Amino acid sequence: MSTPLASWRESASRDAIVEFVEAVTTGPGAVPPEERIAVFDNDGTLWTEKPMPTQLHYIVEQWAAAGRDDPTLAAQQPYKAAVEGDYAWLGGAIDKHYAGDDSDLHTLIGALVRTTIGLSVDDYQAAVAAFYRDARHLTLARAYTTVSYQPMVELLRYLESHGFTCYIVSGGDRDFMRPMTVDTYGIPPERVIGSAVGLRYDSDSNDVRYGENFDFFDDGPQKPIRIWTRIGRRPLLAAGNSNGDVPMLRFVQKHPRSLSLLVHHDDDSGRGDAPYDKGAEDALAQVESSGFTRVSVKDDWETVFAPQS
């Protein structure tokens, strides 16, 4: 049998995980299996989010094509950045959000909604599945399905082997994640919680289609709300990596037995996960005061990505 958490180095964070799992799953005080819920952010926690989140790469391709077809769009953001390949502006919009400035994020969301108006959910899933099949990470030149963090995938399996049910709770689009979560993480689509565009039922074609409005952005304080709405239980474990994950990391802590993991991208050794703190400054500053367990990519992970086949 393979060694659990084999890609984790012997460290305080690994010990904290093992001790927590043993405490809540063994002995007379074990938490019942139905209450063993774990929630994980996706971008930056289960796989890479730099130089931009994967979904933004997909959307940029749609915006660039629209901008090339319509010069008036090409003069407006975010189409201008997409046509010009200005990834700094696009990534900066996400960084500004985590710093509390959503001015550019609103621009992104408005353009995002316009890419799917009237599209059926089935057609969108087919387009996203084709993207995952063909696209490559912008700096690693690997398929996106191969840039998940091997230690975190092992953590999912470790928890499941001890009776946990794991969910993804992401600021990313729920329907953009669903086509890849089974193969990449072993998480079925019904356990994917994320942001969403409004939907409507088309009785003529018997399809569910995307509407003209953004329904909700599953980040920050929305994460605990969406967890409760979808799961109806307070999780025991949460893992995140950014300021937007802090409410979720704190939400689990009201359970008398919990663990909150904060992935810190601090690896300057050239293993492919570029170091950065931007967008995580508040979360990192709260590690000690809030009782988060910091997971250092540099010090705690022996391997970052699984070898390519």
PDB file of C-alpha atoms in Angstrom:
ATOM      1  CA  MET A   1       0.000   0.000   0.000  1.00  0.00           C
ATOM      2  CA  SER A   2       1.325   3.462  -0.871  1.00  0.00           C
ATOM      3  CA  THR A   3       2.494   5.734   1.923  1.00  0.00           C
ATOM      4  CA  PRO A   4      -0.096   8.398   2.822  1.00  0.00           C
ATOM      5  CA  LEU A   5       1.036  11.994   2.273  1.00  0.00           C
ATOM      6  CA  ALA A   6       4.175  10.709   0.529  1.00  0.00           C
ATOM      7  CA  SER A   7       4.851  14.086  -1.129  1.00  0.00           C
ATOM      8  CA  TRP A   8       4.862  15.872   2.243  1.00  0.00           C
ATOM      9  CA  ARG A   9       8.098  16.375   4.141  1.00  0.00           C
ATOM     10  CA  GLU A  10       8.290  15.541   7.829  1.00  0.00           C
ATOM     11  CA  SER A  11       7.255  18.875   9.309  1.00  0.00           C
ATOM     12  CA  ALA A  12       5.023  20.585  11.831  1.00  0.00           C
ATOM     13  CA  SER A  13       2.269  21.081   9.255  1.00  0.00           C
ATOM     14  CA  ARG A  14       2.251  17.416   8.248  1.00  0.00           C
ATOM     15  CA  ASP A  15       2.218  16.425  11.925  1.00  0.00           C
ATOM     16  CA  ALA A  16      -0.711  18.776  12.534  1.00  0.00           C
ATOM     17  CA  ILE A  17      -2.698  17.109   9.739  1.00  0.00           C
ATOM     18  CA  VAL A  18      -1.975  13.559  10.924  1.00  0.00           C
ATOM     19  CA  GLU A  19      -2.687  14.396  14.568  1.00  0.00           C
ATOM     20  CA  PHE A  20      -5.937  16.113  13.642  1.00  0.00           C
ATOM     21  CA  VAL A  21      -7.173  13.209  11.503  1.00  0.00           C
ATOM     22  CA  GLU A  22      -6.284  10.660  14.172  1.00  0.00           C
ATOM     23  CA  ALA A  23      -8.006  12.731  16.866  1.00  0.00           C
ATOM     24  CA  VAL A  24     -11.318  13.067  15.008  1.00  0.00           C
ATOM     25  CA  THR A  25     -11.491   9.548  13.542  1.00  0.00           C
ATOM     26  CA  THR A  26     -10.290   7.200  16.311  1.00  0.00           C
ATOM     27  CA  GLY A  27     -11.310   6.371  19.848  1.00  0.00           C
ATOM     28  CA  PRO A  28     -14.566   6.870  21.719  1.00  0.00           C
ATOM     29  CA  GLY A  29     -14.583  10.589  20.917  1.00  0.00           C
ATOM     30  CA  ALA A  30     -14.384  10.108  17.136  1.00  0.00           C
ATOM     31  CA  VAL A  31     -16.527  12.458  15.058  1.00  0.00           C
ATOM     32  CA  PRO A  32     -19.257  10.525  13.182  1.00  0.00           C
ATOM     33  CA  PRO A  33     -18.369  10.013   9.492  1.00  0.00           C
ATOM     34  CA  GLU A  34     -21.347  12.057   8.293  1.00  0.00           C
ATOM     35  CA  GLU A  35     -19.877  15.074  10.112  1.00  0.00           C
ATOM     36  CA  ARG A  36     -16.387  14.667   8.659  1.00  0.00           C
ATOM     37  CA  ILE A  37     -16.551  17.397   6.047  1.00  0.00           C
ATOM     38  CA  ALA A  38     -13.505  19.075   4.482  1.00  0.00           C
ATOM     39  CA  VAL A  39     -13.588  22.084   2.135  1.00  0.00           C
ATOM     40  CA  PHE A  40     -10.844  23.208  -0.227  1.00  0.00           C
ATOM     41  CA  ASP A  41     -10.337  26.350  -2.253  1.00  0.00           C
ATOM     42  CA  ASN A  42      -9.236  25.550  -5.814  1.00  0.00           C
ATOM     43  CA  ASP A  43      -7.006  28.191  -7.466  1.00  0.00           C
ATOM     44  CA  GLY A  44      -3.746  28.457  -5.540  1.00  0.00           C
ATOM     45  CA  THR A  45      -4.762  25.704  -3.122  1.00  0.00           C
ATOM     46  CA  LEU A  46      -5.358  22.584  -5.213  1.00  0.00           C
ATOM     47  CA  TRP A  47      -3.599  23.813  -8.364  1.00  0.00           C
ATOM     48  CA  THR A  48      -1.724  26.830  -9.702  1.00  0.00           C
ATOM     49  CA  GLU A  49      -3.276  30.275 -10.088  1.00  0.00           C
ATOM     50  CA  LYS A  50      -0.313  32.205 -11.519  1.00  0.00           C
ATOM     51  CA  PRO A  51       0.324  33.985 -13.842  1.00  0.00           C
ATOM     52  CA  MET A  52      -3.491  34.038 -13.889  1.00  0.00           C
ATOM     53  CA  PRO A  53      -6.304  31.721 -12.788  1.00  0.00           C
ATOM     54  CA  THR A  54      -7.064  28.992 -15.313  1.00  0.00           C
ATOM     55  CA  GLN A  55     -10.568  30.241 -15.968  1.00  0.00           C
ATOM     56  CA  LEU A  56      -9.222  33.689 -16.778  1.00  0.00           C
ATOM     57  CA  HIS A  57      -6.977  32.092 -19.421  1.00  0.00           C
ATOM     58  CA  TYR A  58     -10.043  30.470 -20.972  1.00  0.00           C
ATOM     59  CA  ILE A  59     -12.031  33.700 -20.892  1.00  0.00           C
ATOM     60  CA  VAL A  60      -9.132  35.736 -22.270  1.00  0.00           C
ATOM     61  CA  GLU A  61      -9.199  33.548 -25.371  1.00  0.00           C
ATOM     62  CA  GLN A  62     -12.904  34.349 -25.813  1.00  0.00           C
ATOM     63  CA  TRP A  63     -12.330  38.073 -25.268  1.00  0.00           C
ATOM     64  CA  ALA A  64      -9.371  38.186 -27.638  1.00  0.00           C
ATOM     65  CA  ALA A  65     -11.448  36.591 -30.402  1.00  0.00           C
ATOM     66  CA  ALA A  66     -14.315  39.031 -29.757  1.00  0.00           C
ATOM     67  CA  GLY A  67     -11.909  41.991 -29.769  1.00  0.00           C
ATOM     68  CA  ARG A  68     -10.368  40.954 -33.063  1.00  0.00           C
ATOM     69  CA  ASP A  69     -13.847  40.716 -34.594  1.00  0.00           C
ATOM     70  CA  ASP A  70     -15.013  44.070 -33.205  1.00  0.00           C
ATOM     71  CA  PRO A  71     -12.519  46.996 -33.084  1.00  0.00           C
ATOM     72  CA  THR A  72     -14.788  48.948 -30.741  1.00  0.00           C
ATOM     73  CA  LEU A  73     -14.502  46.177 -28.169  1.00  0.00           C
ATOM     74  CA  ALA A  74     -10.734  45.999 -28.676  1.00  0.00           C
ATOM     75  CA  ALA A  75     -10.452  49.552 -27.340  1.00  0.00           C
ATOM     76  CA  GLN A  76     -12.204  48.627 -24.052  1.00  0.00           C
ATOM     77  CA  GLN A  77     -11.021  46.651 -21.049  1.00  0.00           C
ATOM     78  CA  PRO A  78     -10.792  43.757 -20.581  1.00  0.00           C
ATOM     79  CA  TYR A  79     -10.901  43.061 -24.337  1.00  0.00           C
ATOM     80  CA  LYS A  80      -7.979  45.437 -24.903  1.00  0.00           C
ATOM     81  CA  ALA A  81      -5.803  43.536 -22.437  1.00  0.00           C
ATOM     82  CA  ALA A  82      -6.828  40.217 -23.998  1.00  0.00           C
ATOM     83  CA  VAL A  83      -6.045  41.313 -27.557  1.00  0.00           C
ATOM     84  CA  GLU A  84      -2.705  42.820 -26.491  1.00  0.00           C
ATOM     85  CA  GLY A  85      -1.769  39.917 -24.234  1.00  0.00           C
ATOM     86  CA  ASP A  86      -1.570  42.264 -21.253  1.00  0.00           C
ATOM     87  CA  TYR A  87      -1.638  39.598 -18.572  1.00  0.00           C
ATOM     88  CA  ALA A  88      -0.381  42.096 -15.999  1.00  0.00           C
ATOM     89  CA  TRP A  89      -3.626  44.088 -16.194  1.00  0.00           C
ATOM     90  CA  LEU A  90      -5.726  40.943 -16.049  1.00  0.00           C
ATOM     91  CA  GLY A  91      -3.849  39.418 -13.130  1.00  0.00           C
ATOM     92  CA  GLY A  92      -3.766  42.808 -11.433  1.00  0.00           C
ATOM     93  CA  ALA A  93      -7.555  42.916 -11.395  1.00  0.00           C
ATOM     94  CA  ILE A  94      -7.546  39.798  -9.212  1.00  0.00           C
ATOM     95  CA  ASP A  95      -4.815  41.204  -6.955  1.00  0.00           C
ATOM     96  CA  LYS A  96      -6.782  44.443  -6.549  1.00  0.00           C
ATOM     97  CA  HIS A  97      -9.824  42.419  -5.497  1.00  0.00           C
ATOM     98  CA  TYR A  98      -7.869  40.753  -2.704  1.00  0.00           C
ATOM     99  CA  ALA A  99      -6.672  44.208  -1.645  1.00  0.00           C
ATOM    100  CA  GLY A 100     -10.289  45.388  -1.378  1.00  0.00           C
ATOM    101  CA  ASP A 101     -10.608  47.215  -4.727  1.00  0.00           C
ATOM    102  CA  ASP A 102     -13.197  45.571  -7.005  1.00  0.00           C
ATOM    103  CA  SER A 103     -13.321  48.254  -9.703  1.00  0.00           C
ATOM    104  CA  ASP A 104     -11.521  46.155 -12.318  1.00  0.00           C
ATOM    105  CA  LEU A 105     -13.141  42.939 -11.084  1.00  0.00           C
ATOM    106  CA  HIS A 106     -16.583  44.333 -11.913  1.00  0.00           C
ATOM    107  CA  THR A 107     -15.312  45.033 -15.433  1.00  0.00           C
ATOM    108  CA  LEU A 108     -14.093  41.448 -15.710  1.00  0.00           C
ATOM    109  CA  ILE A 109     -17.339  39.975 -14.415  1.00  0.00           C
ATOM    110  CA  GLY A 110     -19.457  42.047 -16.785  1.00  0.00           C
ATOM    111  CA  ALA A 111     -17.439  40.833 -19.754  1.00  0.00           C
ATOM    112  CA  LEU A 112     -17.456  37.284 -18.395  1.00  0.00           C
ATOM    113  CA  VAL A 113     -21.257  37.184 -18.290  1.00  0.00           C
ATOM    114  CA  ARG A 114     -21.454  38.378 -21.898  1.00  0.00           C
ATOM    115  CA  THR A 115     -19.452  35.334 -23.076  1.00  0.00           C
ATOM    116  CA  THR A 116     -22.174  32.881 -22.033  1.00  0.00           C
ATOM    117  CA  ILE A 117     -25.506  34.702 -22.478  1.00  0.00           C
ATOM    118  CA  GLY A 118     -27.987  32.268 -24.013  1.00  0.00           C
ATOM    119  CA  LEU A 119     -25.514  29.379 -24.074  1.00  0.00           C
ATOM    120  CA  SER A 120     -26.782  26.043 -22.821  1.00  0.00           C
ATOM    121  CA  VAL A 121     -24.988  24.492 -19.849  1.00  0.00           C
ATOM    122  CA  ASP A 122     -24.237  21.416 -21.981  1.00  0.00           C
ATOM    123  CA  ASP A 123     -22.589  23.460 -24.735  1.00  0.00           C
ATOM    124  CA  TYR A 124     -20.554  25.391 -22.171  1.00  0.00           C
ATOM    125  CA  GLN A 125     -19.342  22.176 -20.557  1.00  0.00           C
ATOM    126  CA  ALA A 126     -18.300  20.839 -23.964  1.00  0.00           C
ATOM    127  CA  ALA A 127     -16.343  24.043 -24.720  1.00  0.00           C
ATOM    128  CA  VAL A 128     -14.626  23.982 -21.324  1.00  0.00           C
ATOM    129  CA  ALA A 129     -13.771  20.287 -21.678  1.00  0.00           C
ATOM    130  CA  ALA A 130     -12.143  21.042 -25.056  1.00  0.00           C
ATOM    131  CA  PHE A 131     -10.117  23.834 -23.416  1.00  0.00           C
ATOM    132  CA  TYR A 132      -8.855  21.472 -20.726  1.00  0.00           C
ATOM    133  CA  ARG A 133      -7.950  18.940 -23.392  1.00  0.00           C
ATOM    134  CA  ASP A 134      -5.930  21.335 -25.570  1.00  0.00           C
ATOM    135  CA  ALA A 135      -4.730  24.318 -23.503  1.00  0.00           C
ATOM    136  CA  ARG A 136      -1.378  24.531 -21.759  1.00  0.00           C
ATOM    137  CA  HIS A 137      -0.351  26.422 -18.658  1.00  0.00           C
ATOM    138  CA  LEU A 138       1.080  29.775 -19.720  1.00  0.00           C
ATOM    139  CA  THR A 139       4.491  29.374 -18.038  1.00  0.00           C
ATOM    140  CA  LEU A 140       4.825  25.644 -17.285  1.00  0.00           C
ATOM    141  CA  ALA A 141       3.753  24.479 -20.783  1.00  0.00           C
ATOM    142  CA  ARG A 142       1.915  21.544 -19.201  1.00  0.00           C
ATOM    143  CA  ALA A 143      -1.715  20.576 -19.569  1.00  0.00           C
ATOM    144  CA  TYR A 144      -3.781  22.258 -16.884  1.00  0.00           C
ATOM    145  CA  THR A 145      -4.926  18.896 -15.593  1.00  0.00           C
ATOM    146  CA  THR A 146      -1.272  18.139 -14.682  1.00  0.00           C
ATOM    147  CA  VAL A 147      -0.614  21.275 -12.614  1.00  0.00           C
ATOM    148  CA  SER A 148      -2.552  20.197  -9.552  1.00  0.00           C
ATOM    149  CA  TYR A 149      -0.471  20.095  -6.392  1.00  0.00           C
ATOM    150  CA  GLN A 150       0.434  16.480  -5.701  1.00  0.00           C
ATOM    151  CA  PRO A 151       0.582  16.954  -1.886  1.00  0.00           C
ATOM    152  CA  MET A 152      -2.926  18.388  -1.844  1.00  0.00           C
ATOM    153  CA  VAL A 153      -4.342  15.590  -4.001  1.00  0.00           C
ATOM    154  CA  GLU A 154      -2.731  13.146  -1.562  1.00  0.00           C
ATOM    155  CA  LEU A 155      -4.397  15.036   1.291  1.00  0.00           C
ATOM    156  CA  LEU A 156      -7.797  14.572  -0.388  1.00  0.00           C
ATOM    157  CA  ARG A 157      -7.194  10.816  -0.619  1.00  0.00           C
ATOM    158  CA  TYR A 158      -5.871  10.655   2.958  1.00  0.00           C
ATOM    159  CA  LEU A 159      -8.963  12.360   4.317  1.00  0.00           C
ATOM    160  CA  GLU A 160     -11.300  10.193   2.246  1.00  0.00           C
ATOM    161  CA  SER A 161      -9.574   7.064   3.527  1.00  0.00           C
ATOM    162  CA  HIS A 162     -10.538   8.247   7.027  1.00  0.00           C
ATOM    163  CA  GLY A 163     -14.205   8.794   6.235  1.00  0.00           C
ATOM    164  CA  PHE A 164     -14.129  12.456   5.181  1.00  0.00           C
ATOM    165  CA  THR A 165     -16.249  13.874   2.384  1.00  0.00           C
ATOM    166  CA  CYS A 166     -14.304  16.571   0.519  1.00  0.00           C
ATOM    167  CA  TYR A 167     -15.771  19.566  -1.300  1.00  0.00           C
ATOM    168  CA  ILE A 168     -14.263  22.259  -3.499  1.00  0.00           C
ATOM    169  CA  VAL A 169     -15.346  25.775  -2.476  1.00  0.00           C
ATOM    170  CA  SER A 170     -13.880  28.282  -4.918  1.00  0.00           C
ATOM    171  CA  GLY A 171     -14.255  31.819  -6.155  1.00  0.00           C
ATOM    172  CA  GLY A 172     -13.973  30.283  -9.619  1.00  0.00           C
ATOM    173  CA  ASP A 173     -16.982  29.480 -11.765  1.00  0.00           C
ATOM    174  CA  ARG A 174     -18.693  26.303 -10.564  1.00  0.00           C
ATOM    175  CA  ASP A 175     -19.474  25.140 -14.101  1.00  0.00           C
ATOM    176  CA  PHE A 176     -15.936  25.843 -15.314  1.00  0.00           C
ATOM    177  CA  MET A 177     -14.491  23.539 -12.644  1.00  0.00           C
ATOM    178  CA  ARG A 178     -16.921  20.663 -12.930  1.00  0.00           C
ATOM    179  CA  PRO A 179     -15.614  19.187 -16.228  1.00  0.00           C
ATOM    180  CA  MET A 180     -12.177  18.552 -14.698  1.00  0.00           C
ATOM    181  CA  THR A 181     -12.679  17.841 -10.994  1.00  0.00           C
ATOM    182  CA  VAL A 182     -13.323  14.099 -11.279  1.00  0.00           C
ATOM    183  CA  ASP A 183     -10.202  13.307 -13.308  1.00  0.00           C
ATOM    184  CA  THR A 184      -7.971  15.860 -11.572  1.00  0.00           C
ATOM    185  CA  TYR A 185      -9.062  15.549  -7.935  1.00  0.00           C
ATOM    186  CA  GLY A 186     -11.504  12.661  -7.738  1.00  0.00           C
ATOM    187  CA  ILE A 187     -14.220  15.123  -6.680  1.00  0.00           C
ATOM    188  CA  PRO A 188     -17.625  14.655  -8.384  1.00  0.00           C
ATOM    189  CA  PRO A 189     -19.474  17.699  -9.796  1.00  0.00           C
ATOM    190  CA  GLU A 190     -22.128  17.669  -7.082  1.00  0.00           C
ATOM    191  CA  ARG A 191     -19.374  18.483  -4.556  1.00  0.00           C
ATOM    192  CA  VAL A 192     -18.135  21.565  -6.421  1.00  0.00           C
ATOM    193  CA  ILE A 193     -19.231  24.911  -4.971  1.00  0.00           C
ATOM    194  CA  GLY A 194     -18.278  28.083  -6.816  1.00  0.00           C
ATOM    195  CA  SER A 195     -19.364  31.357  -8.342  1.00  0.00           C
ATOM    196  CA  ALA A 196     -22.239  31.247 -10.802  1.00  0.00           C
ATOM    197  CA  VAL A 197     -23.961  33.123 -13.593  1.00  0.00           C
ATOM    198  CA  GLY A 198     -27.765  33.174 -13.373  1.00  0.00           C
ATOM    199  CA  LEU A 199     -29.619  30.378 -15.170  1.00  0.00           C
ATOM    200  CA  ARG A 200     -32.970  30.016 -16.911  1.00  0.00           C
ATOM    201  CA  TYR A 201     -34.914  27.068 -18.261  1.00  0.00           C
ATOM    202  CA  ASP A 202     -35.662  27.100 -22.011  1.00  0.00           C
ATOM    203  CA  SER A 203     -38.808  24.999 -22.436  1.00  0.00           C
ATOM    204  CA  ASP A 204     -38.634  25.140 -26.231  1.00  0.00           C
ATOM    205  CA  SER A 205     -35.259  23.380 -26.406  1.00  0.00           C
ATOM    206  CA  ASN A 206     -35.558  21.661 -23.000  1.00  0.00           C
ATOM    207  CA  ASP A 207     -32.220  23.176 -21.953  1.00  0.00           C
ATOM    208  CA  VAL A 208     -30.864  25.146 -19.042  1.00  0.00           C
ATOM    209  CA  ARG A 209     -29.200  28.318 -20.373  1.00  0.00           C
ATOM    210  CA  TYR A 210     -27.094  31.116 -18.941  1.00  0.00           C
ATOM    211  CA  GLY A 211     -28.789  34.426 -18.327  1.00  0.00           C
ATOM    212  CA  GLU A 212     -27.646  38.037 -18.424  1.00  0.00           C
ATOM    213  CA  ASN A 213     -26.763  38.513 -14.761  1.00  0.00           C
ATOM    214  CA  PHE A 214     -24.077  37.267 -12.439  1.00  0.00           C
ATOM    215  CA  ASP A 215     -25.705  35.334  -9.610  1.00  0.00           C
ATOM    216  CA  PHE A 216     -23.051  35.354  -6.881  1.00  0.00           C
ATOM    217  CA  PHE A 217     -19.273  35.570  -6.405  1.00  0.00           C
ATOM    218  CA  ASP A 218     -18.221  32.776  -4.057  1.00  0.00           C
ATOM    219  CA  ASP A 219     -15.376  34.524  -2.266  1.00  0.00           C
ATOM    220  CA  GLY A 220     -14.725  36.070   1.125  1.00  0.00           C
ATOM    221  CA  PRO A 221     -17.832  36.066   3.340  1.00  0.00           C
ATOM    222  CA  GLN A 222     -19.830  34.307   0.625  1.00  0.00           C
ATOM    223  CA  LYS A 223     -17.841  31.109   1.137  1.00  0.00           C
ATOM    224  CA  PRO A 224     -19.319  30.222   4.548  1.00  0.00           C
ATOM    225  CA  ILE A 225     -22.768  31.136   3.225  1.00  0.00           C
ATOM    226  CA  ARG A 226     -22.413  28.877   0.191  1.00  0.00           C
ATOM    227  CA  ILE A 227     -20.981  26.068   2.345  1.00  0.00           C
ATOM    228  CA  TRP A 228     -24.008  26.181   4.610  1.00  0.00           C
ATOM    229  CA  THR A 229     -26.432  26.522   1.703  1.00  0.00           C
ATOM    230  CA  ARG A 230     -25.009  23.544  -0.174  1.00  0.00           C
ATOM    231  CA  ILE A 231     -23.770  21.260   2.618  1.00  0.00           C
ATOM    232  CA  GLY A 232     -25.790  22.206   5.693  1.00  0.00           C
ATOM    233  CA  ARG A 233     -22.919  21.352   8.035  1.00  0.00           C
ATOM    234  CA  ARG A 234     -19.959  23.214   9.501  1.00  0.00           C
ATOM    235  CA  PRO A 235     -16.831  21.525   8.099  1.00  0.00           C
ATOM    236  CA  LEU A 236     -14.033  20.201  10.294  1.00  0.00           C
ATOM    237  CA  LEU A 237     -11.209  21.136   7.925  1.00  0.00           C
ATOM    238  CA  ALA A 238     -10.689  23.987   5.475  1.00  0.00           C
ATOM    239  CA  ALA A 239      -7.765  24.735   3.172  1.00  0.00           C
ATOM    240  CA  GLY A 240      -7.125  27.969   1.301  1.00  0.00           C
ATOM    241  CA  ASN A 241      -4.335  30.292   0.208  1.00  0.00           C
ATOM    242  CA  SER A 242      -5.628  33.849  -0.044  1.00  0.00           C
ATOM    243  CA  ASN A 243      -7.324  36.714   1.762  1.00  0.00           C
ATOM    244  CA  GLY A 244     -10.613  35.608   0.204  1.00  0.00           C
ATOM    245  CA  ASP A 245     -10.337  32.275   2.021  1.00  0.00           C
ATOM    246  CA  VAL A 246     -10.059  33.743   5.527  1.00  0.00           C
ATOM    247  CA  PRO A 247     -13.815  33.643   6.303  1.00  0.00           C
ATOM    248  CA  MET A 248     -13.929  29.968   5.282  1.00  0.00           C
ATOM    249  CA  LEU A 249     -10.836  29.160   7.359  1.00  0.00           C
ATOM    250  CA  ARG A 250     -12.411  30.892  10.351  1.00  0.00           C
ATOM    251  CA  PHE A 251     -15.856  29.360   9.787  1.00  0.00           C
ATOM    252  CA  VAL A 252     -14.641  25.832  10.489  1.00  0.00           C
ATOM    253  CA  GLN A 253     -12.989  26.947  13.714  1.00  0.00           C
ATOM    254  CA  LYS A 254     -16.281  27.299  15.561  1.00  0.00           C
ATOM    255  CA  HIS A 255     -16.457  23.520  15.437  1.00  0.00           C
ATOM    256  CA  PRO A 256     -14.799  22.299  18.648  1.00  0.00           C
ATOM    257  CA  ARG A 257     -12.391  20.144  16.628  1.00  0.00           C
ATOM    258  CA  SER A 258     -11.097  21.723  13.462  1.00  0.00           C
ATOM    259  CA  LEU A 259      -8.058  22.436  11.311  1.00  0.00           C
ATOM    260  CA  SER A 260      -7.496  25.443   9.032  1.00  0.00           C
ATOM    261  CA  LEU A 261      -4.680  25.127   6.483  1.00  0.00           C
ATOM    262  CA  LEU A 262      -3.196  28.136   4.681  1.00  0.00           C
ATOM    263  CA  VAL A 263      -0.993  27.274   1.693  1.00  0.00           C
ATOM    264  CA  HIS A 264       1.896  29.754   1.440  1.00  0.00           C
ATOM    265  CA  HIS A 265       3.536  30.103  -1.976  1.00  0.00           C
ATOM    266  CA  ASP A 266       7.081  30.759  -0.778  1.00  0.00           C
ATOM    267  CA  ASP A 267       9.089  28.369  -2.944  1.00  0.00           C
ATOM    268  CA  ASP A 268      12.007  30.116  -4.661  1.00  0.00           C
ATOM    269  CA  SER A 269      13.748  26.855  -5.588  1.00  0.00           C
ATOM    270  CA  GLY A 270      12.528  26.786  -9.198  1.00  0.00           C
ATOM    271  CA  ARG A 271      10.195  23.777  -8.928  1.00  0.00           C
ATOM    272  CA  GLY A 272       7.528  25.575 -10.962  1.00  0.00           C
ATOM    273  CA  ASP A 273       5.351  27.214  -8.310  1.00  0.00           C
ATOM    274  CA  ALA A 274       6.416  30.846  -8.368  1.00  0.00           C
ATOM    275  CA  PRO A 275       6.577  32.482  -4.909  1.00  0.00           C
ATOM    276  CA  TYR A 276       4.108  35.262  -4.130  1.00  0.00           C
ATOM    277  CA  ASP A 277       2.365  36.835  -1.157  1.00  0.00           C
ATOM    278  CA  LYS A 278       0.215  39.321  -3.040  1.00  0.00           C
ATOM    279  CA  GLY A 279      -3.434  38.663  -2.374  1.00  0.00           C
ATOM    280  CA  ALA A 280      -2.578  36.673   0.752  1.00  0.00           C
ATOM    281  CA  GLU A 281      -1.079  39.396   2.958  1.00  0.00           C
ATOM    282  CA  ASP A 282      -4.031  39.564   5.366  1.00  0.00           C
ATOM    283  CA  ALA A 283      -4.304  35.790   5.624  1.00  0.00           C
ATOM    284  CA  LEU A 284      -0.585  35.376   6.314  1.00  0.00           C
ATOM    285  CA  ALA A 285      -0.686  38.114   8.937  1.00  0.00           C
ATOM    286  CA  GLN A 286      -3.431  36.198  10.768  1.00  0.00           C
ATOM    287  CA  VAL A 287      -1.687  32.817  10.936  1.00  0.00           C
ATOM    288  CA  GLU A 288      -0.750  33.065  14.600  1.00  0.00           C
ATOM    289  CA  SER A 289      -3.636  35.179  15.875  1.00  0.00           C
ATOM    290  CA  SER A 290      -6.266  33.075  14.101  1.00  0.00           C
ATOM    291  CA  GLY A 291      -4.651  29.707  14.703  1.00  0.00           C
ATOM    292  CA  PHE A 292      -4.182  28.802  11.036  1.00  0.00           C
ATOM    293  CA  THR A 293      -1.657  26.091  10.141  1.00  0.00           C
ATOM    294  CA  ARG A 294       0.682  27.527   7.507  1.00  0.00           C
ATOM    295  CA  VAL A 295       1.692  25.073   4.787  1.00  0.00           C
ATOM    296  CA  SER A 296       4.956  26.150   3.178  1.00  0.00           C
ATOM    297  CA  VAL A 297       5.337  25.017  -0.442  1.00  0.00           C
ATOM    298  CA  LYS A 298       9.106  25.321  -0.023  1.00  0.00           C
ATOM    299  CA  ASP A 299       9.541  23.564   3.298  1.00  0.00           C
ATOM    300  CA  ASP A 300       6.573  21.206   3.606  1.00  0.00           C
ATOM    301  CA  TRP A 301       6.241  19.725   0.125  1.00  0.00           C
ATOM    302  CA  GLU A 302       8.807  17.240  -1.143  1.00  0.00           C
ATOM    303  CA  THR A 303       7.124  17.233  -4.559  1.00  0.00           C
ATOM    304  CA  VAL A 304       4.975  19.974  -6.043  1.00  0.00           C
ATOM    305  CA  PHE A 305       3.538  18.378  -9.188  1.00  0.00           C
ATOM    306  CA  ALA A 306       3.106  14.741 -10.168  1.00  0.00           C
ATOM    307  CA  PRO A 307       5.587  13.600 -12.851  1.00  0.00           C
ATOM    308  CA  GLN A 308       4.297  13.925 -16.399  1.00  0.00           C
ATOM    309  CA  SER A 309       3.495  10.618 -18.046  1.00  0.00           C
TER     310      SER A 309
END
